[in-house]
Amino acid sequence: MTTPARPANRHHKRPRGEGQWALGYREPLNKNEENKKNDDGLNVRQRIIDIYSKNGFDSIDPADLRGRMRWYGLYTQRKPGIDGGKTAILEPEELDDRYFMLRVRIDGGRLNLEQLRAIADISNLYGRGTADVTDRQNIQLHWIEIESVPDIWKRLEAVGLSTTEACGDTPRVIMGCPLAGIDTEEVLDGTEQIQEIYDTYIGDPAFSNLPRKFKTAVSGCPAHCTVHEINDIAFVGVVNEQGEKGYDLWVGGGLSTNPMLAKRLGVFVSPERVSEVWGGVIGIFRDYGYRRLRHRARIKFLVNDWGVEKFREILETEYLGQALPDGPAPEQPRGGRRDHVGVFQQKDGNFYVGFAPRVGRLDGDKLHLIADIAERHGSGRVHTTVEQKMVILDVAPDKVDGVVAELEANDLRVNPSTFRRQTMACTGIEFCKLAIVETKATASDLIDELERRLPDFREPLTINVNGCPNSCARIQVADIGLKGQLVVNDAGEQVEGFQIHLGGSLGVNAGFGRKVRGLKATAEELPDYVERVVRNFEKQRDGSETFSE
Ligand code: SF4
């Protein structure tokens, strides 16, 4: 008997597309795409107001609950008491609590006192006092019930804030330097460009169905505080050969499980054209972005496959209708840390005071207190940073000591240890459904322990604690990146722990930390482990070498 011949077309199958709209793949290729096609995420707002807030949690359509609610910053939080071992094996509905996390977007990190107090009130009234400053300048509240959402929106909108497109496959919060307009060394102030992008595009149905999220930064910060290297699109302040101020355009950065650094397109974007160019890049993402597989749906994969030349050509020819001029790369960032913690003089002779809450964790009362401190000392603005910190702006020289004293007295450290200053933690198992381990409390305990054991350590050292491989707190670009997972302890039991990544950084030596093979620590062993790493670094370092070098 002869073996049957293989079908003739076996090796000539049409290559499977990536689900790119521009190439004709308009039919949804997975559940998420189907949901987005069935109804725009932005339409859930009216249903929340008219139906869900009135009829309660059980009236929420599942496709809205686990999909479209995100278009307004609402995520169901994790049901308490489900350990990290169950994260991957339970169905989403088994992990869902009846309460929501609500993300308030704070574009450019800019808050006035009225806005800060509105968030504080909402936190106390509806969020059991919770309030976390995130590493993308947002503030997140927890324990939100669907019944209160319309009132929350009313309160936010009354002061010019919103939750529109704070999550979901949308253009997320636009990051900007919290010192825009006041930093003595800034290249330029990006505030107007951020506002223009916000006003033109946020909430526009033309850009509310993207392949996945789209993260933006616009900044002229001399310290490069908005981490342009790991955003989907970033405009970085530069001065061109003619002495004009504008931006260098970067695209395709992102972390998560397949980290990539953003690439320069080599173009100069004048401030007046930022909004238009942003519209072109997000248009490319919408039309050419990969929609078949969610884990390949970020713009970084497209940029990586096309290369910068092709990306620039498509942007110029298909989306802008004209070429952009070449432009210079940004100057190297101002040395040291990017976090704006401490007391520094502004352009106008006043001072700003940056301070470090513990791993971004605040509460409604603390937000009120911060607003009161600012007001008592003549300031009307408190901005958020991209490192889970805050800055009080416009403090008169004779008021600085008073502000510092009051903040310090309330555990809002203006002169923090390295560990308090540079440790970040994501939400973790307390509220996040994807989490495998606890993060905020673990990181807070780690800070206490390291301050006790290494009181004289002053060098820059970032420690980023993540509850799962998703890297919300940027595992790969920290000196010590900790990725939550279950590990086996000496007694052979599965316990919470971390895979260690060492030596990641941004800026001059940007690169991802190495996963140290086999190197894991239980949550309990963490202080011993980090202490050992720090002591070895101190022993072996050469002169002014930093940790990542
Ligand atoms: Fe949740 Fe993981 Fe992001 Fe932490 S890193 S907030 S655990 S998804």
Coordinates of C-alpha atoms and ligand atoms in Angstrom, one line a residue:
M1 CA 0.0 0.0 0.0
T2 CA 1.3 3.4 -0.9
T3 CA 1.2 6.3 1.4
P4 CA -1.4 8.8 0.4
A5 CA 0.0 12.0 -1.2
R6 CA -0.1 15.1 0.9
P7 CA -2.7 17.7 -0.3
A8 CA -1.2 19.8 -3.0
N9 CA -1.8 23.1 -1.3
R10 CA -0.3 22.1 2.0
H11 CA 2.8 24.2 1.5
H12 CA 1.0 26.9 -0.4
K13 CA -1.4 28.1 2.1
R14 CA -2.2 31.8 2.1
P15 CA -0.2 33.2 5.0
R16 CA -2.6 34.1 7.8
G17 CA -3.0 37.8 8.2
E18 CA -2.5 39.6 11.5
G19 CA -6.0 41.0 11.4
Q20 CA -4.9 44.4 10.0
W21 CA -7.9 46.5 8.9
A22 CA -5.9 48.3 6.2
L23 CA -5.2 44.9 4.6
G24 CA -8.8 44.0 4.5
Y25 CA -9.2 42.0 7.7
R26 CA -12.4 43.6 8.9
E27 CA -14.0 40.6 10.4
P28 CA -13.2 40.1 14.1
L29 CA -10.6 37.4 14.7
N30 CA -11.1 37.0 18.4
K31 CA -13.6 37.7 21.2
N32 CA -12.2 41.1 22.1
E33 CA -12.4 42.3 18.5
E34 CA -15.9 40.9 18.2
N35 CA -17.0 42.8 21.3
K36 CA -15.5 46.0 20.0
K37 CA -17.2 45.5 16.6
N38 CA -20.6 44.8 18.2
D39 CA -20.6 48.1 20.0
D40 CA -18.2 50.9 20.6
G41 CA -16.8 51.0 24.1
L42 CA -17.7 54.6 24.4
N43 CA -21.4 53.7 24.3
V44 CA -21.4 52.0 27.6
R45 CA -21.5 55.4 29.4
Q46 CA -25.2 55.9 28.7
R47 CA -26.0 52.4 29.8
I48 CA -24.2 52.9 33.0
I49 CA -26.2 56.1 33.6
D50 CA -29.6 54.9 32.4
I51 CA -29.6 51.2 33.4
Y52 CA -26.7 49.7 35.4
S53 CA -26.4 52.4 38.1
K54 CA -30.2 52.1 38.6
N55 CA -30.6 48.4 38.4
G56 CA -27.4 47.3 40.1
F57 CA -24.4 45.1 39.4
D58 CA -26.4 42.1 38.3
S59 CA -28.0 44.0 35.4
I60 CA -24.6 44.6 33.7
D61 CA -24.3 42.8 30.4
P62 CA -21.2 40.6 30.7
A63 CA -19.7 42.0 27.5
D64 CA -19.8 45.4 29.1
L65 CA -18.7 44.2 32.5
R66 CA -15.5 42.6 31.2
G67 CA -15.0 44.8 28.2
R68 CA -16.5 48.1 27.6
M69 CA -16.6 49.4 31.2
R70 CA -12.8 49.9 30.7
W71 CA -13.4 52.6 28.2
Y72 CA -14.4 54.7 31.3
G73 CA -11.7 53.5 33.6
L74 CA -13.7 50.8 35.3
Y75 CA -12.3 47.4 36.0
T76 CA -13.9 44.8 38.4
Q77 CA -11.5 44.3 41.2
R78 CA -10.4 40.9 42.5
K79 CA -12.7 39.1 44.9
P80 CA -10.9 39.1 48.3
G81 CA -9.4 35.8 49.5
I82 CA -8.5 34.2 46.2
D83 CA -4.8 33.3 46.3
G84 CA -2.4 33.8 43.5
G85 CA -2.3 30.1 42.6
K86 CA -5.8 30.4 41.4
T87 CA -5.3 33.4 39.1
A88 CA -4.6 31.4 36.0
I89 CA -7.0 28.6 36.6
L90 CA -10.2 30.3 37.5
E91 CA -12.7 31.8 35.0
P92 CA -12.8 35.6 34.9
E93 CA -16.2 35.7 36.6
E94 CA -14.9 33.6 39.5
L95 CA -12.3 36.3 40.1
D96 CA -14.6 39.2 39.7
D97 CA -15.7 41.1 42.7
R98 CA -18.9 43.3 42.7
Y99 CA -16.8 46.4 43.2
F100 CA -14.7 48.3 40.7
M101 CA -11.3 50.0 40.5
L102 CA -11.8 53.4 38.9
R103 CA -8.9 55.1 37.2
V104 CA -9.1 58.9 37.0
R105 CA -6.9 60.2 34.2
I106 CA -4.7 63.1 35.0
D107 CA -3.2 64.2 31.7
G108 CA 0.2 65.8 32.2
G109 CA -0.2 65.0 35.9
R110 CA -1.8 68.4 36.3
L111 CA -4.1 68.9 39.3
N112 CA -5.3 72.1 40.9
L113 CA -6.6 72.0 44.5
E114 CA -10.2 71.9 43.5
Q115 CA -9.6 68.8 41.4
L116 CA -7.5 67.2 44.1
R117 CA -10.2 67.8 46.7
A118 CA -12.8 66.4 44.3
I119 CA -10.9 63.1 44.0
A120 CA -10.4 63.1 47.8
D121 CA -14.1 63.5 48.4
I122 CA -15.0 60.7 45.9
S123 CA -12.4 58.5 47.6
N124 CA -14.0 59.1 51.0
L125 CA -17.6 59.0 49.9
Y126 CA -17.5 56.1 47.4
G127 CA -14.1 54.4 47.6
R128 CA -13.6 53.5 51.3
G129 CA -10.9 56.1 51.3
T130 CA -8.6 54.4 48.8
A131 CA -6.4 56.4 46.5
D132 CA -3.2 55.3 44.7
V133 CA -1.0 57.5 42.6
T134 CA 0.1 55.3 39.6
D135 CA 3.3 55.3 37.6
R136 CA 1.4 56.9 34.7
Q137 CA 0.2 59.9 36.8
N138 CA -3.3 58.7 37.3
I139 CA -5.1 58.2 40.6
Q140 CA -6.9 54.9 41.1
L141 CA -9.8 54.4 43.5
H142 CA -11.1 51.1 44.7
W143 CA -14.4 49.6 46.1
I144 CA -16.5 51.6 43.7
E145 CA -20.1 50.4 43.3
I146 CA -21.8 50.8 40.0
E147 CA -24.6 52.8 41.6
S148 CA -22.2 55.7 42.5
V149 CA -20.6 56.0 39.1
P150 CA -22.9 58.7 37.6
D151 CA -22.4 60.9 40.7
I152 CA -18.6 60.3 40.6
W153 CA -18.6 61.5 36.9
K154 CA -20.6 64.5 37.8
R155 CA -18.2 65.5 40.5
L156 CA -15.1 64.9 38.3
E157 CA -16.6 66.6 35.3
A158 CA -17.5 69.6 37.4
V159 CA -13.8 70.2 38.0
G160 CA -12.6 69.3 34.5
L161 CA -11.5 65.7 35.1
S162 CA -12.7 62.5 33.5
T163 CA -12.3 58.8 33.3
T164 CA -12.9 58.6 29.6
E165 CA -10.5 56.1 27.9
A166 CA -8.6 55.7 31.1
C167 CA -8.4 52.0 30.3
G168 CA -9.4 49.8 27.4
D169 CA -8.1 49.6 23.8
T170 CA -7.9 53.4 23.6
P171 CA -5.6 56.4 23.8
R172 CA -4.8 56.4 27.5
V173 CA -3.7 59.3 29.7
I174 CA -1.1 61.5 28.1
M175 CA 1.9 61.8 30.3
G176 CA 3.8 65.0 30.7
C177 CA 6.4 66.5 33.0
P178 CA 4.8 67.7 36.2
L179 CA 7.1 70.7 36.1
A180 CA 6.2 71.8 32.6
G181 CA 6.4 75.5 32.4
I182 CA 8.3 76.0 35.6
D183 CA 11.5 73.9 35.3
T184 CA 14.5 76.2 34.9
E185 CA 16.2 73.8 32.4
E186 CA 13.3 72.6 30.4
V187 CA 13.6 72.4 26.6
L188 CA 10.0 73.5 26.2
D189 CA 6.6 73.3 27.9
G190 CA 4.4 70.6 26.5
T191 CA 1.2 71.6 28.3
E192 CA -0.5 73.0 25.3
Q193 CA 0.3 70.1 23.1
I194 CA -1.1 67.6 25.7
Q195 CA -4.3 69.7 26.0
E196 CA -4.7 69.9 22.2
I197 CA -4.4 66.1 21.8
Y198 CA -6.8 65.6 24.7
D199 CA -9.4 68.1 23.3
T200 CA -9.1 66.8 19.7
Y201 CA -9.0 63.0 20.1
I202 CA -10.0 61.7 23.6
G203 CA -13.5 60.3 23.4
D204 CA -13.5 60.5 19.6
P205 CA -15.1 57.3 18.2
A206 CA -12.7 57.5 15.3
F207 CA -10.0 56.3 17.7
S208 CA -11.9 54.3 20.3
N209 CA -11.4 50.9 18.7
L210 CA -7.7 50.4 18.6
P211 CA -6.0 47.0 18.5
R212 CA -4.9 47.6 22.1
K213 CA -4.0 50.4 24.4
F214 CA -2.0 53.3 23.2
K215 CA 0.3 55.2 25.6
T216 CA 1.5 58.7 25.0
A217 CA 4.1 61.0 26.5
V218 CA 4.8 64.6 25.5
S219 CA 7.5 66.4 27.4
G220 CA 10.4 68.9 27.3
C221 CA 11.7 67.7 30.6
P222 CA 15.5 67.9 30.9
A223 CA 15.5 64.8 33.1
H224 CA 13.4 62.8 30.6
C225 CA 10.9 62.1 33.4
T226 CA 8.1 60.8 31.2
V227 CA 10.0 57.6 30.3
H228 CA 9.7 58.1 26.5
E229 CA 11.7 54.9 25.9
I230 CA 8.7 52.8 26.9
N231 CA 5.7 54.6 25.5
D232 CA 3.8 53.7 22.3
I233 CA 4.4 57.2 21.2
A234 CA 6.5 60.0 22.7
F235 CA 7.4 63.5 21.8
V236 CA 10.7 64.5 23.4
G237 CA 11.7 68.1 23.5
V238 CA 14.6 69.2 21.3
V239 CA 16.1 72.3 19.7
N240 CA 16.9 71.9 16.0
E241 CA 19.8 73.3 14.0
Q242 CA 17.9 76.5 13.3
G243 CA 17.4 77.0 17.0
E244 CA 13.7 76.2 16.9
K245 CA 12.1 74.3 19.8
G246 CA 10.1 71.2 19.0
Y247 CA 10.0 67.5 19.4
D248 CA 11.8 64.3 18.4
L249 CA 9.3 61.6 17.7
W250 CA 9.7 58.1 19.3
V251 CA 7.4 55.1 18.6
G252 CA 7.0 51.5 19.6
G253 CA 8.2 51.3 23.2
G254 CA 6.5 49.0 25.7
L255 CA 7.3 46.5 28.4
S256 CA 5.0 43.7 29.5
T257 CA 6.0 40.1 28.5
N258 CA 7.8 41.2 25.3
P259 CA 9.6 44.4 26.1
M260 CA 10.9 46.7 23.4
L261 CA 12.5 50.1 23.6
A262 CA 10.9 52.9 21.5
K263 CA 12.7 53.9 18.3
R264 CA 13.4 57.4 16.9
L265 CA 11.8 58.2 13.6
G266 CA 14.4 60.9 13.1
V267 CA 11.8 63.7 12.4
F268 CA 11.4 67.1 13.9
V269 CA 7.8 67.9 14.9
S270 CA 7.1 71.6 15.6
P271 CA 4.7 72.2 18.5
E272 CA 1.9 73.3 16.2
R273 CA 2.0 69.9 14.4
V274 CA 2.1 67.6 17.4
S275 CA -1.6 66.9 17.5
E276 CA -1.7 66.2 13.8
V277 CA 1.3 63.9 13.9
W278 CA -0.1 62.1 16.9
G279 CA -3.3 61.6 14.9
G280 CA -1.3 60.1 12.1
V281 CA 0.6 57.6 14.3
I282 CA -2.5 56.5 16.1
G283 CA -4.2 56.2 12.7
I284 CA -1.5 53.8 11.6
F285 CA -1.9 51.8 14.7
R286 CA -5.7 51.6 14.3
D287 CA -5.5 50.6 10.6
Y288 CA -2.3 48.5 10.4
G289 CA -2.0 47.3 14.0
Y290 CA -2.2 43.5 14.5
R291 CA -5.6 42.4 15.8
R292 CA -5.5 38.7 15.5
L293 CA -3.5 38.0 18.7
R294 CA -3.8 40.3 21.7
H295 CA -0.3 39.7 22.8
R296 CA 0.9 41.0 19.5
A297 CA -1.5 43.9 19.2
R298 CA 0.7 46.7 20.6
I299 CA 2.2 49.1 18.1
K300 CA 5.7 48.0 19.1
F301 CA 5.3 44.8 17.1
L302 CA 4.3 46.7 14.0
V303 CA 7.2 49.1 14.4
N304 CA 9.6 46.2 14.9
D305 CA 8.4 44.4 11.8
W306 CA 8.3 47.4 9.5
G307 CA 11.4 49.2 10.8
V308 CA 11.5 53.0 11.3
E309 CA 12.1 53.9 7.6
K310 CA 8.9 52.2 6.4
F311 CA 6.9 53.5 9.4
R312 CA 8.0 57.0 8.7
E313 CA 7.2 56.7 5.0
I314 CA 3.7 55.4 5.7
L315 CA 3.1 58.2 8.2
E316 CA 4.3 60.9 5.8
T317 CA 2.6 59.6 2.6
E318 CA -0.6 58.0 3.8
Y319 CA -1.4 60.0 6.9
L320 CA 0.2 63.4 6.8
G321 CA 0.4 64.0 3.0
Q322 CA 3.8 65.6 3.3
A323 CA 7.3 64.8 4.6
L324 CA 8.4 65.9 8.0
P325 CA 11.8 67.5 8.4
D326 CA 14.7 65.5 9.9
G327 CA 15.5 66.5 13.4
P328 CA 18.1 66.0 16.1
A329 CA 18.1 63.4 18.9
P330 CA 17.4 64.7 22.4
E331 CA 20.2 65.7 24.6
Q332 CA 21.2 63.2 27.2
P333 CA 19.0 63.5 30.3
R334 CA 20.0 65.6 33.2
G335 CA 21.9 63.3 35.5
G336 CA 20.6 61.3 38.4
R337 CA 17.0 60.6 39.2
R338 CA 14.0 61.5 37.1
D339 CA 11.5 61.7 39.9
H340 CA 11.4 65.5 40.9
V341 CA 11.5 64.7 44.6
G342 CA 13.0 67.4 46.8
V343 CA 13.0 71.2 46.8
F344 CA 14.1 73.1 43.7
Q345 CA 13.8 76.6 42.4
Q346 CA 11.4 77.3 39.5
K347 CA 11.8 79.8 36.7
D348 CA 9.8 82.4 38.5
G349 CA 11.9 82.3 41.7
N350 CA 9.3 80.3 43.6
F351 CA 10.1 76.7 44.6
Y352 CA 8.5 73.3 44.0
V353 CA 8.5 70.6 46.6
G354 CA 8.4 67.0 45.4
F355 CA 7.5 64.3 47.9
A356 CA 7.3 60.5 48.2
P357 CA 4.2 58.8 49.5
R358 CA 4.9 55.1 50.2
V359 CA 4.7 53.2 46.9
G360 CA 2.1 55.7 45.7
R361 CA -0.4 54.7 48.4
L362 CA -2.5 57.6 49.7
D363 CA -6.0 57.9 50.9
G364 CA -8.9 60.4 50.7
D365 CA -7.9 62.1 54.0
K366 CA -4.2 62.4 52.9
L367 CA -5.3 63.9 49.6
H368 CA -7.3 66.5 51.5
L369 CA -4.3 67.1 53.8
I370 CA -2.0 67.6 50.8
A371 CA -4.4 70.1 49.3
D372 CA -4.6 71.9 52.7
I373 CA -0.9 72.1 53.1
A374 CA -0.5 73.5 49.6
E375 CA -3.2 76.1 50.1
R376 CA -1.9 77.2 53.6
H377 CA 1.4 78.0 51.9
G378 CA 0.0 79.8 49.0
S379 CA 0.2 77.0 46.3
G380 CA -2.7 76.2 44.1
R381 CA -1.3 73.2 42.2
V382 CA -0.3 69.7 43.1
H383 CA 1.0 67.5 40.3
T384 CA 1.5 63.8 40.0
T385 CA 4.8 62.3 38.6
V386 CA 5.4 59.1 36.7
E387 CA 7.0 57.5 39.6
Q388 CA 4.1 57.4 42.0
K389 CA 5.1 60.7 43.6
M390 CA 3.6 64.2 43.9
V391 CA 4.9 67.8 43.6
I392 CA 3.5 70.9 45.2
L393 CA 4.2 73.8 42.9
D394 CA 4.7 77.6 43.3
V395 CA 5.8 77.8 46.9
A396 CA 7.2 81.2 47.8
P397 CA 10.8 81.1 49.2
D398 CA 9.7 82.0 52.7
K399 CA 7.1 79.2 52.8
V400 CA 9.3 76.3 51.7
D401 CA 10.3 75.3 55.2
G402 CA 6.7 75.2 56.4
V403 CA 5.6 73.0 53.5
V404 CA 8.5 70.6 54.0
A405 CA 7.9 70.3 57.7
E406 CA 4.2 69.6 57.3
L407 CA 4.8 67.0 54.6
E408 CA 7.5 65.2 56.5
A409 CA 5.4 65.2 59.7
N410 CA 2.7 63.3 57.8
D411 CA 5.0 60.7 56.3
L412 CA 5.1 62.4 52.9
R413 CA 8.9 62.4 52.6
V414 CA 10.6 65.3 50.9
N415 CA 14.0 64.0 51.9
P416 CA 13.4 60.2 51.6
S417 CA 15.9 57.4 51.7
T418 CA 16.8 55.9 48.4
F419 CA 14.5 53.0 49.2
R420 CA 11.4 55.1 49.9
R421 CA 12.2 57.3 46.9
Q422 CA 12.9 54.7 44.3
T423 CA 10.7 51.8 45.1
M424 CA 7.5 51.4 43.1
A425 CA 4.9 48.8 43.4
C426 CA 1.9 47.9 41.2
T427 CA -1.6 47.2 42.5
G428 CA -1.0 43.5 43.2
I429 CA -3.2 40.8 44.6
E430 CA -5.1 43.1 46.9
F431 CA -7.3 44.3 44.0
C432 CA -5.8 43.1 40.6
K433 CA -7.4 40.0 39.0
L434 CA -4.2 39.1 37.1
A435 CA -1.9 39.3 40.2
I436 CA -0.1 36.3 41.6
V437 CA 1.3 38.0 44.7
E438 CA 0.9 40.9 47.1
T439 CA 2.9 44.0 46.2
K440 CA 2.1 47.3 48.0
A441 CA 2.5 46.0 51.5
T442 CA 5.5 43.8 50.6
A443 CA 7.2 46.8 49.0
S444 CA 6.4 49.0 52.0
D445 CA 7.8 46.5 54.4
L446 CA 10.9 46.1 52.2
I447 CA 11.5 49.9 52.4
D448 CA 11.3 49.8 56.2
E449 CA 13.6 46.9 56.5
L450 CA 16.2 48.4 54.1
E451 CA 16.1 51.8 55.8
R452 CA 16.9 50.0 59.0
R453 CA 19.6 47.8 57.7
L454 CA 21.3 50.3 55.3
P455 CA 20.7 53.7 56.8
D456 CA 23.6 55.3 55.0
F457 CA 22.9 54.1 51.5
R458 CA 22.4 57.2 49.3
E459 CA 23.0 56.0 45.7
P460 CA 20.3 55.9 43.1
L461 CA 18.7 52.4 43.0
T462 CA 15.3 51.6 41.6
I463 CA 13.4 48.6 43.0
N464 CA 10.2 47.8 41.1
V465 CA 7.8 45.3 42.5
N466 CA 5.2 43.7 40.2
G467 CA 2.5 41.2 41.0
C468 CA 2.7 39.3 37.7
P469 CA 4.6 39.3 34.4
N470 CA 2.6 42.2 33.1
S471 CA 5.1 44.8 34.3
C472 CA 2.7 47.6 35.3
A473 CA 5.5 48.8 37.6
R474 CA 8.2 48.3 34.9
I475 CA 10.1 45.2 36.0
Q476 CA 12.6 45.3 33.1
V477 CA 13.9 48.9 33.5
A478 CA 14.6 48.8 37.2
D479 CA 18.0 48.2 38.8
I480 CA 16.2 45.5 40.8
G481 CA 13.0 44.3 39.1
L482 CA 10.8 41.9 40.9
K483 CA 8.3 39.8 39.0
G484 CA 5.7 38.2 41.2
Q485 CA 5.3 34.4 41.0
L486 CA 4.8 31.4 43.2
V487 CA 8.0 29.9 44.4
V488 CA 8.9 26.9 46.5
N489 CA 10.4 27.7 49.9
D490 CA 12.9 25.6 51.9
A491 CA 10.1 23.6 53.4
G492 CA 8.9 22.6 49.9
E493 CA 5.7 24.7 50.1
Q494 CA 4.5 27.0 47.3
V495 CA 4.6 30.6 48.6
E496 CA 4.5 34.1 47.2
G497 CA 7.8 35.2 45.8
F498 CA 9.6 36.9 42.9
Q499 CA 11.8 36.2 39.9
I500 CA 14.7 38.7 40.0
H501 CA 15.7 40.9 37.1
L502 CA 18.9 42.9 37.6
G503 CA 20.5 45.9 35.9
G504 CA 17.7 47.4 33.8
S505 CA 17.7 51.2 33.2
L506 CA 16.4 54.0 31.1
G507 CA 18.3 57.1 29.8
V508 CA 21.9 57.0 28.6
N509 CA 22.3 53.3 29.1
A510 CA 18.8 52.2 28.4
G511 CA 18.4 48.5 28.4
F512 CA 16.4 45.7 30.0
G513 CA 17.4 44.0 33.2
R514 CA 18.7 40.5 32.9
K515 CA 16.6 37.7 34.3
V516 CA 18.9 36.0 36.6
R517 CA 18.4 32.4 35.8
G518 CA 17.1 30.4 38.7
L519 CA 17.3 33.5 40.9
K520 CA 14.1 33.7 42.9
A521 CA 13.3 34.9 46.3
T522 CA 10.3 34.3 48.5
A523 CA 8.5 37.4 49.7
E524 CA 9.9 36.7 53.2
E525 CA 13.5 36.4 51.9
L526 CA 13.3 39.6 49.9
P527 CA 14.9 42.0 52.4
D528 CA 17.9 39.6 52.9
Y529 CA 18.2 39.3 49.1
V530 CA 18.1 43.0 48.3
E531 CA 20.5 43.8 51.2
R532 CA 23.0 41.3 49.8
V533 CA 22.8 42.8 46.3
V534 CA 23.2 46.4 47.7
R535 CA 26.2 45.5 49.8
N536 CA 27.9 43.6 46.9
F537 CA 27.3 46.6 44.7
E538 CA 28.9 48.9 47.3
K539 CA 31.9 46.6 47.6
Q540 CA 32.4 46.1 43.9
R541 CA 31.6 49.5 42.4
D542 CA 34.2 51.4 40.6
G543 CA 34.2 55.1 41.5
S544 CA 30.9 56.8 40.5
E545 CA 29.6 53.8 38.7
T546 CA 25.8 53.4 39.0
F547 CA 24.1 50.2 39.6
S548 CA 23.0 49.6 36.0
E549 CA 26.6 50.1 34.8
Ligands
SF4_1 FE1 -1.9 43.6 38.1 FE2 0.2 42.4 37.1 FE3 -0.2 44.9 36.5 FE4 0.5 44.3 38.9 S1 1.8 44.0 37.1 S2 -1.1 45.7 38.4 S3 -0.4 42.3 39.2 S4 -1.5 43.2 35.9

